[in-house]
């Protein structure tokens, strides 16, 4: 039976989010929080359109963000007692399993992929082929996607050098090209590179590349 992956995205409070992305580009419409929100919405929109994705659940305590998610019919959950990204993802994983019917395959997708193409995510999920797997970021150092093996815990190890950490945890590295899946946005340079790939509608509406 073809399995779908239930995808988690975690977002910290917008006031603290994307601290490396606070300057170096024209002021976005709606300010910093508006830009971060737009990137989340574009990432979620692409994930929902990707072949192989089941449910999408955003883990966040930010009220303004959850309001926008609600407007777009995106499911979300608070982060419980989590104090970091991995704990927030583990909390979201438990919520998915509690709600799930039958075997659940859980994945974690970074929430700052505003150029994400559904086809690239779908290809990455297919190439995991039921294995614990990860996709490294464009630097080859971080992780933009982690997929658990069916019925296995997600065991997220995001943070510094997370690609290596996930490899050491037994995850298989996914090696497709997938430039939009690997282009997470941490800095103004990343945002310009994502713009060159083609931004989703929400981020494109608030950001214009520096002329
Ligand atoms: N819910 C939740 N999400 C988190 C937490 N820490 C990080 N994240 C999210 O994890 C994703 C990847 O983290 P980073 O790329 O470091 O994002 P960031 O922390 O906003 O960026 P910087 O402030 O520049 O480090 C982002 O979407 C963050 O919002 C946390 O404690 N809780
Ligand atoms: C937390 C991560 O994201 P970033 O490196 O963008 O902070 C990660 O790649 O594990």
CSV table of C-alpha atoms in Angstrom, one decimal, residues 24-167:
chain,number,residue,atom,x,y,z
A,24,UNK,CA,19.8,43.5,3.8
A,25,UNK,CA,16.7,43.8,1.6
A,26,UNK,CA,13.9,46.3,0.9
A,27,UNK,CA,11.5,46.5,3.9
A,28,UNK,CA,8.8,43.9,3.2
A,29,UNK,CA,5.1,44.8,3.1
A,30,UNK,CA,3.8,43.9,6.6
A,31,UNK,CA,7.2,44.0,8.1
A,32,UNK,CA,9.4,41.1,9.3
A,33,UNK,CA,6.5,39.2,10.8
A,34,UNK,CA,4.6,39.5,7.5
A,35,UNK,CA,7.5,38.1,5.6
A,36,UNK,CA,8.0,35.2,7.9
A,37,UNK,CA,4.3,34.4,7.8
A,38,UNK,CA,4.3,34.6,4.0
A,39,UNK,CA,7.2,32.1,3.8
A,40,UNK,CA,5.3,29.7,6.1
A,41,UNK,CA,2.2,30.0,4.0
A,42,UNK,CA,4.1,29.4,0.7
A,43,UNK,CA,5.8,26.4,2.3
A,44,UNK,CA,2.6,24.9,3.5
A,45,UNK,CA,0.8,25.6,0.2
A,46,UNK,CA,3.5,23.7,-1.7
A,47,UNK,CA,3.5,20.9,0.8
A,48,UNK,CA,-0.3,20.4,0.6
A,49,UNK,CA,0.0,20.1,-3.2
A,50,UNK,CA,2.9,17.6,-3.2
A,51,UNK,CA,2.2,14.0,-4.1
A,52,UNK,CA,2.7,11.7,-1.1
A,53,UNK,CA,1.9,14.3,1.6
A,54,UNK,CA,-1.0,13.3,3.9
A,55,UNK,CA,-1.8,15.7,6.7
A,56,UNK,CA,0.1,19.0,7.3
A,57,UNK,CA,0.4,20.3,10.8
A,58,UNK,CA,2.1,23.5,11.9
A,59,UNK,CA,3.5,23.5,15.5
A,60,UNK,CA,3.5,27.1,16.8
A,61,UNK,CA,2.5,29.2,19.8
A,62,UNK,CA,2.3,32.4,17.7
A,63,UNK,CA,-1.3,33.7,17.8
A,64,UNK,CA,-0.9,36.0,14.8
A,65,UNK,CA,0.4,33.1,12.7
A,66,UNK,CA,-2.3,30.8,13.8
A,67,UNK,CA,-4.9,33.3,12.8
A,68,UNK,CA,-3.5,33.4,9.3
A,69,UNK,CA,-3.2,29.6,9.2
A,70,UNK,CA,-6.9,29.3,10.3
A,71,UNK,CA,-7.8,31.7,7.4
A,72,UNK,CA,-6.1,29.3,5.0
A,73,UNK,CA,-7.6,26.1,6.5
A,74,UNK,CA,-4.1,25.0,7.8
A,75,UNK,CA,-4.1,22.7,10.8
A,76,UNK,CA,-1.9,23.8,13.7
A,77,UNK,CA,-1.2,22.8,17.3
A,78,UNK,CA,0.6,24.6,20.2
A,79,UNK,CA,4.1,23.4,21.1
A,80,UNK,CA,3.1,22.2,24.5
A,81,UNK,CA,6.1,22.4,26.9
A,82,UNK,CA,8.7,22.4,24.1
A,83,UNK,CA,11.6,24.8,24.5
A,84,UNK,CA,13.3,24.1,21.2
A,85,UNK,CA,12.7,23.0,17.6
A,86,UNK,CA,13.2,19.3,18.2
A,87,UNK,CA,11.0,19.2,21.2
A,88,UNK,CA,8.3,21.1,19.3
A,89,UNK,CA,8.5,18.5,16.5
A,90,UNK,CA,8.3,15.6,18.9
A,91,UNK,CA,5.2,17.2,20.4
A,92,UNK,CA,3.6,17.6,17.0
A,93,UNK,CA,4.6,14.0,16.2
A,94,UNK,CA,2.7,12.8,19.3
A,95,UNK,CA,-0.4,14.8,18.3
A,96,UNK,CA,-0.3,13.2,14.8
A,97,UNK,CA,0.1,9.7,16.2
A,98,UNK,CA,-2.7,10.3,18.8
A,99,UNK,CA,-5.0,11.5,15.9
A,100,UNK,CA,-3.7,9.0,13.4
A,101,UNK,CA,-5.6,5.9,12.3
A,102,UNK,CA,-3.2,3.0,11.5
A,103,UNK,CA,0.4,3.4,10.6
A,104,UNK,CA,1.6,7.0,10.5
A,105,UNK,CA,4.7,8.1,8.7
A,106,UNK,CA,5.8,11.4,10.1
A,107,UNK,CA,8.0,13.9,8.4
A,108,UNK,CA,9.4,17.3,9.3
A,109,UNK,CA,9.7,20.1,6.8
A,110,UNK,CA,11.4,23.4,7.4
A,111,UNK,CA,8.9,26.3,7.4
A,112,UNK,CA,11.2,28.7,5.5
A,113,UNK,CA,11.1,27.3,1.9
A,114,UNK,CA,9.2,30.1,0.1
A,115,UNK,CA,10.2,28.8,-3.4
A,116,UNK,CA,9.3,25.2,-2.7
A,117,UNK,CA,8.0,23.2,-5.7
A,118,UNK,CA,5.4,20.5,-4.9
A,119,UNK,CA,7.1,18.3,-7.5
A,120,UNK,CA,10.4,18.4,-5.8
A,121,UNK,CA,8.9,17.5,-2.4
A,122,UNK,CA,6.9,14.7,-4.0
A,123,UNK,CA,10.1,13.4,-5.6
A,124,UNK,CA,12.0,13.5,-2.3
A,125,UNK,CA,9.2,11.6,-0.5
A,126,UNK,CA,9.1,9.0,-3.2
A,127,UNK,CA,12.9,8.6,-3.2
A,128,UNK,CA,12.8,7.9,0.6
A,129,UNK,CA,11.0,4.7,-0.4
A,130,UNK,CA,9.8,3.9,3.1
A,131,UNK,CA,13.2,4.5,4.7
A,132,UNK,CA,14.3,7.0,7.4
A,133,UNK,CA,15.7,9.7,5.2
A,134,UNK,CA,16.7,13.4,5.1
A,135,UNK,CA,17.3,16.2,2.6
A,136,UNK,CA,20.3,18.5,3.3
A,137,UNK,CA,20.0,22.2,2.8
A,138,UNK,CA,21.8,24.0,0.0
A,139,UNK,CA,25.0,24.3,2.1
A,140,UNK,CA,24.9,20.5,2.7
A,141,UNK,CA,25.1,21.3,6.5
A,142,UNK,CA,21.5,21.8,7.6
A,143,UNK,CA,18.4,19.8,7.0
A,144,UNK,CA,15.2,20.9,5.2
A,145,UNK,CA,13.3,17.6,5.3
A,146,UNK,CA,13.4,14.6,7.6
A,147,UNK,CA,11.2,11.5,7.1
A,148,UNK,CA,10.8,8.7,9.6
A,149,UNK,CA,10.5,5.1,8.6
A,150,UNK,CA,6.9,3.8,8.8
A,151,UNK,CA,5.9,3.3,12.4
A,152,UNK,CA,9.3,4.6,13.6
A,153,UNK,CA,9.8,7.7,15.7
A,154,UNK,CA,10.8,10.9,13.9
A,155,UNK,CA,13.8,11.4,16.2
A,156,UNK,CA,14.6,15.0,14.9
A,157,UNK,CA,18.1,16.2,15.4
A,158,UNK,CA,17.8,19.7,13.9
A,159,UNK,CA,20.3,22.3,14.9
A,160,UNK,CA,24.0,22.8,14.1
A,161,UNK,CA,25.3,20.4,11.5
A,162,UNK,CA,22.0,18.6,11.5
A,163,UNK,CA,22.6,16.9,8.2
A,164,UNK,CA,25.5,15.0,9.8
A,165,UNK,CA,23.4,14.4,12.9
A,166,UNK,CA,20.6,12.9,10.9
A,167,UNK,CA,23.0,10.7,8.9
